[in-house]
Short mmCIF file of C-alpha atoms in Angstrom, two decimals:
data_model
loop_
_atom_site.label_atom_id
_atom_site.label_comp_id
_atom_site.label_asym_id
_atom_site.label_seq_id
_atom_site.Cartn_x
_atom_site.Cartn_y
_atom_site.Cartn_z
CA MET A 1161 26.21 -44.31 11.45
CA ASN A 1162 25.48 -43.06 14.96
CA TRP A 1163 21.71 -42.65 15.42
CA ARG A 1164 22.17 -39.24 17.02
CA LEU A 1165 24.10 -38.03 13.99
CA MET A 1166 21.43 -39.46 11.72
CA THR A 1167 18.71 -37.67 13.69
CA PHE A 1168 20.63 -34.38 13.50
CA LEU A 1169 21.15 -34.70 9.74
CA PHE A 1170 17.49 -35.54 9.16
CA ALA A 1171 16.30 -32.59 11.23
CA SER A 1172 18.72 -30.21 9.50
CA THR A 1173 17.57 -31.35 6.06
CA ALA A 1174 13.92 -30.96 7.04
CA MET A 1175 14.56 -27.40 8.24
CA LEU A 1176 16.13 -26.52 4.88
CA LEU A 1177 13.13 -27.88 3.00
CA VAL A 1178 10.54 -26.00 5.05
CA PRO A 1179 9.90 -22.60 3.44
CA GLY A 1180 10.52 -19.61 5.64
CA CYS A 1181 7.70 -17.41 6.83
CA ALA A 1182 6.92 -14.78 4.19
CA SER A 1183 6.66 -11.16 5.21
CA PRO A 1184 3.13 -9.75 4.87
CA ALA A 1185 2.61 -7.41 1.93
CA ARG A 1186 2.56 -3.71 2.84
CA ILE A 1187 2.63 -0.32 1.19
CA ILE A 1188 5.81 1.76 1.36
CA GLY A 1189 6.81 5.08 -0.16
CA VAL A 1190 8.39 5.10 -3.61
CA ASP A 1191 11.44 6.90 -2.24
CA SER A 1192 11.51 4.91 1.00
CA ASP A 1193 14.80 3.44 2.19
CA GLU A 1194 12.93 0.13 2.32
CA ALA A 1195 12.16 0.13 -1.42
CA LEU A 1196 13.95 -2.50 -3.48
CA VAL A 1197 17.06 -1.30 -5.29
CA THR A 1198 18.38 -3.24 -8.26
CA ILE A 1199 21.57 -2.89 -10.27
CA SER A 1200 20.57 -3.61 -13.86
CA GLU A 1201 16.90 -2.58 -13.66
CA LEU A 1202 15.10 0.74 -13.27
CA ASP A 1203 13.30 1.09 -9.96
CA PRO A 1204 10.36 3.41 -9.12
CA ALA A 1205 12.75 5.85 -7.46
CA ASP A 1206 14.75 6.04 -10.71
CA TRP A 1207 11.63 6.95 -12.71
CA ASN A 1208 10.71 9.57 -10.11
CA ARG A 1209 14.14 11.15 -10.24
CA ALA A 1210 14.28 11.15 -14.06
CA ALA A 1211 10.84 12.74 -14.30
CA ALA A 1212 11.44 15.32 -11.56
CA GLU A 1213 14.78 16.54 -12.91
CA ASN A 1214 13.53 16.75 -16.50
CA ILE A 1215 10.37 18.56 -15.39
CA ASP A 1216 12.30 21.08 -13.29
CA SER A 1217 14.67 21.79 -16.18
CA LEU A 1218 11.88 22.16 -18.77
CA LEU A 1219 9.68 24.45 -16.67
CA ALA A 1220 12.63 26.60 -15.59
CA SER A 1221 13.91 26.98 -19.16
CA GLY A 1222 11.02 29.13 -20.36
CA ALA A 1223 10.93 27.14 -23.62
CA LEU A 1224 7.17 26.56 -23.31
CA ARG A 1225 6.33 30.28 -23.24
CA ARG A 1226 5.05 31.74 -26.53
CA SER A 1227 5.79 35.29 -27.59
CA ASP A 1228 2.07 36.02 -28.16
CA GLY A 1229 1.24 35.08 -24.58
CA LYS A 1230 -1.07 32.21 -25.56
CA PRO A 1231 -0.53 28.81 -23.89
CA ALA A 1232 1.53 26.45 -26.02
CA VAL A 1233 0.19 23.01 -26.92
CA VAL A 1234 2.58 20.09 -26.40
CA MET A 1235 2.45 16.68 -28.04
CA VAL A 1236 4.12 13.86 -26.09
CA SER A 1237 5.95 11.86 -28.73
CA ARG A 1238 7.90 8.62 -28.56
CA ILE A 1239 10.41 7.75 -25.83
CA ARG A 1240 12.86 5.39 -27.53
CA ASN A 1241 14.23 2.50 -25.48
CA TYR A 1242 17.87 1.71 -26.24
CA THR A 1243 18.34 -0.47 -23.16
CA THR A 1244 18.28 -4.26 -22.84
CA LEU A 1245 15.14 -3.99 -20.69
CA HIS A 1246 11.42 -3.97 -21.39
CA LEU A 1247 10.48 -0.51 -20.14
CA GLU A 1248 7.11 1.15 -19.63
CA SER A 1249 8.12 4.66 -20.67
CA GLN A 1250 4.60 5.89 -20.01
CA ILE A 1251 5.55 5.96 -16.32
CA LEU A 1252 7.86 8.83 -17.27
CA THR A 1253 5.60 10.59 -19.78
CA ASP A 1254 2.56 10.48 -17.48
CA LYS A 1255 4.47 12.32 -14.77
CA ILE A 1256 5.72 14.92 -17.25
CA ARG A 1257 2.25 15.45 -18.78
CA ARG A 1258 0.73 16.08 -15.35
CA ALA A 1259 3.52 18.47 -14.38
CA ILE A 1260 3.15 20.51 -17.58
CA LEU A 1261 -0.61 20.82 -17.09
CA GLN A 1262 -0.31 21.70 -13.41
CA SER A 1263 2.32 24.35 -14.16
CA GLY A 1264 -0.10 26.36 -16.29
CA GLN A 1265 2.70 27.04 -18.79
CA ALA A 1266 1.21 24.88 -21.56
CA LYS A 1267 -1.53 22.47 -22.53
CA VAL A 1268 -1.02 18.86 -23.64
CA THR A 1269 -2.81 17.34 -26.62
CA SER A 1270 -4.21 13.81 -26.64
CA ALA A 1271 -5.13 13.96 -30.33
CA LEU A 1272 -1.54 13.11 -31.32
CA GLY A 1273 1.10 11.16 -29.49
CA ALA A 1274 2.62 7.78 -28.83
CA GLY A 1275 1.22 4.85 -26.89
CA GLY A 1276 -1.01 5.75 -23.98
CA ASN A 1277 -0.57 9.47 -24.67
CA LEU A 1278 -2.87 9.16 -27.71
CA ASP A 1279 -6.65 9.14 -27.23
CA LEU A 1280 -8.21 7.53 -30.30
CA ALA A 1281 -11.66 8.83 -29.29
CA VAL A 1282 -10.76 12.28 -30.66
CA ARG A 1283 -10.73 10.90 -34.21
CA ARG A 1284 -13.34 8.18 -33.77
CA ILE A 1285 -16.08 10.51 -32.56
CA ARG A 1286 -15.62 12.67 -35.68
CA GLU A 1287 -16.14 9.59 -37.82
CA LYS A 1288 -19.77 9.66 -36.59
CA ASP A 1289 -20.52 12.85 -38.54
CA SER A 1290 -22.72 10.86 -40.93
CA ASP A 1291 -24.04 8.28 -38.48
CA ASP A 1292 -27.81 8.75 -38.02
CA LEU A 1293 -27.60 7.09 -34.62
CA PHE A 1294 -26.07 10.32 -33.26
CA ASN A 1295 -27.57 13.75 -32.90
CA GLN A 1296 -25.31 15.53 -35.39
CA ALA A 1297 -25.49 18.78 -33.41
CA THR A 1298 -23.59 17.03 -30.61
CA VAL A 1299 -20.86 15.42 -32.76
CA PRO A 1300 -17.59 17.44 -32.66
CA LYS A 1301 -16.87 18.93 -36.06
CA ARG A 1302 -13.79 18.30 -38.17
CA GLY A 1303 -11.30 21.14 -38.24
CA THR A 1304 -11.72 21.99 -34.56
CA VAL A 1305 -8.81 20.03 -33.06
CA ILE A 1306 -5.90 22.31 -32.12
CA ALA A 1307 -2.52 21.27 -33.53
CA PRO A 1308 0.47 21.19 -31.16
CA ASN A 1309 3.24 23.78 -31.20
CA PHE A 1310 5.85 21.51 -29.63
CA SER A 1311 6.76 17.84 -29.52
CA LEU A 1312 8.34 16.30 -26.42
CA SER A 1313 10.43 13.22 -27.24
CA GLY A 1314 13.24 11.29 -25.64
CA ALA A 1315 15.43 8.25 -25.33
CA ILE A 1316 16.60 5.97 -22.55
CA THR A 1317 20.01 4.35 -22.95
CA GLN A 1318 22.01 1.95 -20.80
CA GLN A 1319 25.61 0.83 -20.47
CA THR A 1320 26.54 -2.04 -18.16
CA ILE A 1321 30.07 -3.03 -17.16
CA TYR A 1322 31.44 -5.76 -14.89
CA GLN A 1323 34.59 -6.00 -12.84
CA GLY A 1324 34.86 -9.28 -11.00
CA ARG A 1325 31.68 -9.67 -8.95
CA THR A 1326 30.83 -5.97 -9.21
CA GLU A 1327 28.25 -4.79 -11.73
CA GLU A 1328 27.69 -1.15 -12.71
CA SER A 1329 24.79 0.13 -14.83
CA TYR A 1330 24.72 3.61 -16.30
CA PHE A 1331 21.30 4.92 -17.44
CA LEU A 1332 20.65 8.14 -19.36
CA PHE A 1333 17.20 9.71 -19.71
CA HIS A 1334 17.41 12.25 -22.53
CA MET A 1335 14.45 14.52 -23.31
CA ALA A 1336 14.03 17.15 -26.04
CA LEU A 1337 11.37 19.74 -26.89
CA THR A 1338 11.06 20.47 -30.61
CA ASP A 1339 9.35 23.49 -32.22
CA LEU A 1340 7.06 21.86 -34.82
CA VAL A 1341 7.08 24.93 -37.09
CA THR A 1342 10.86 25.19 -37.42
CA GLY A 1343 11.91 21.65 -36.46
CA ILE A 1344 14.46 23.14 -34.07
CA ALA A 1345 15.05 21.67 -30.62
CA VAL A 1346 14.40 24.50 -28.15
CA TRP A 1347 15.23 22.55 -24.99
CA GLU A 1348 17.19 19.41 -24.13
CA HIS A 1349 18.12 17.78 -20.86
CA THR A 1350 19.71 14.52 -19.72
CA VAL A 1351 19.36 12.80 -16.35
CA GLU A 1352 22.14 10.35 -15.50
CA ILE A 1353 21.69 7.50 -13.04
CA LEU A 1354 24.64 5.27 -12.06
CA LYS A 1355 23.94 2.09 -10.09
CA GLN A 1356 26.53 -0.29 -8.65
CA GLY A 1357 26.47 -3.46 -6.61
CA THR A 1358 28.64 -6.46 -5.74
CA TYR A 1359 27.28 -9.99 -5.89
CA PRO A 1360 28.09 -12.48 -3.13
CA LEU A 1361 30.79 -15.06 -3.75
CA PHE A 1362 28.36 -17.97 -3.25
#
């Protein structure tokens, strides 16, 4: 083999084996055009959109307003995951909790709930009502926790289809507000997100 050809092949192979220079890490906006967009996953922008549209619908519906004028108390219940993904639904519920509180339309309880929406300290501190280590005058009494009027629950579902090299994923974020006295859903809303992309041939 010609030595020049051998030199060229060796140099080309070496270049392929040398890792490229990595881009330095940097902070970008969640809704930035530079943010990564996937087909079969949920990206931060998807969570933001699902939360924002559900929040806008809930607050505009008037469902949180009580006839006696007192602020309603909302319990954030379970968000069921019917997708093929491992999802941290608390990303969604945290945004909704904050929005409800900031709206002034209702309060949110931490005494009941699912996952990170439940604060076990509410019950545990009351278990110290016979512990002589604590000044009993400072221990919250039983029977003082306010029960919620409403439960906010939901579900995330996914359908994925393929056509040749093109993949399309359809996500639905469904939320419902249930009156805990009557068991009747007083508000429901669904946010739909459709994502599509074509994979390269090679």
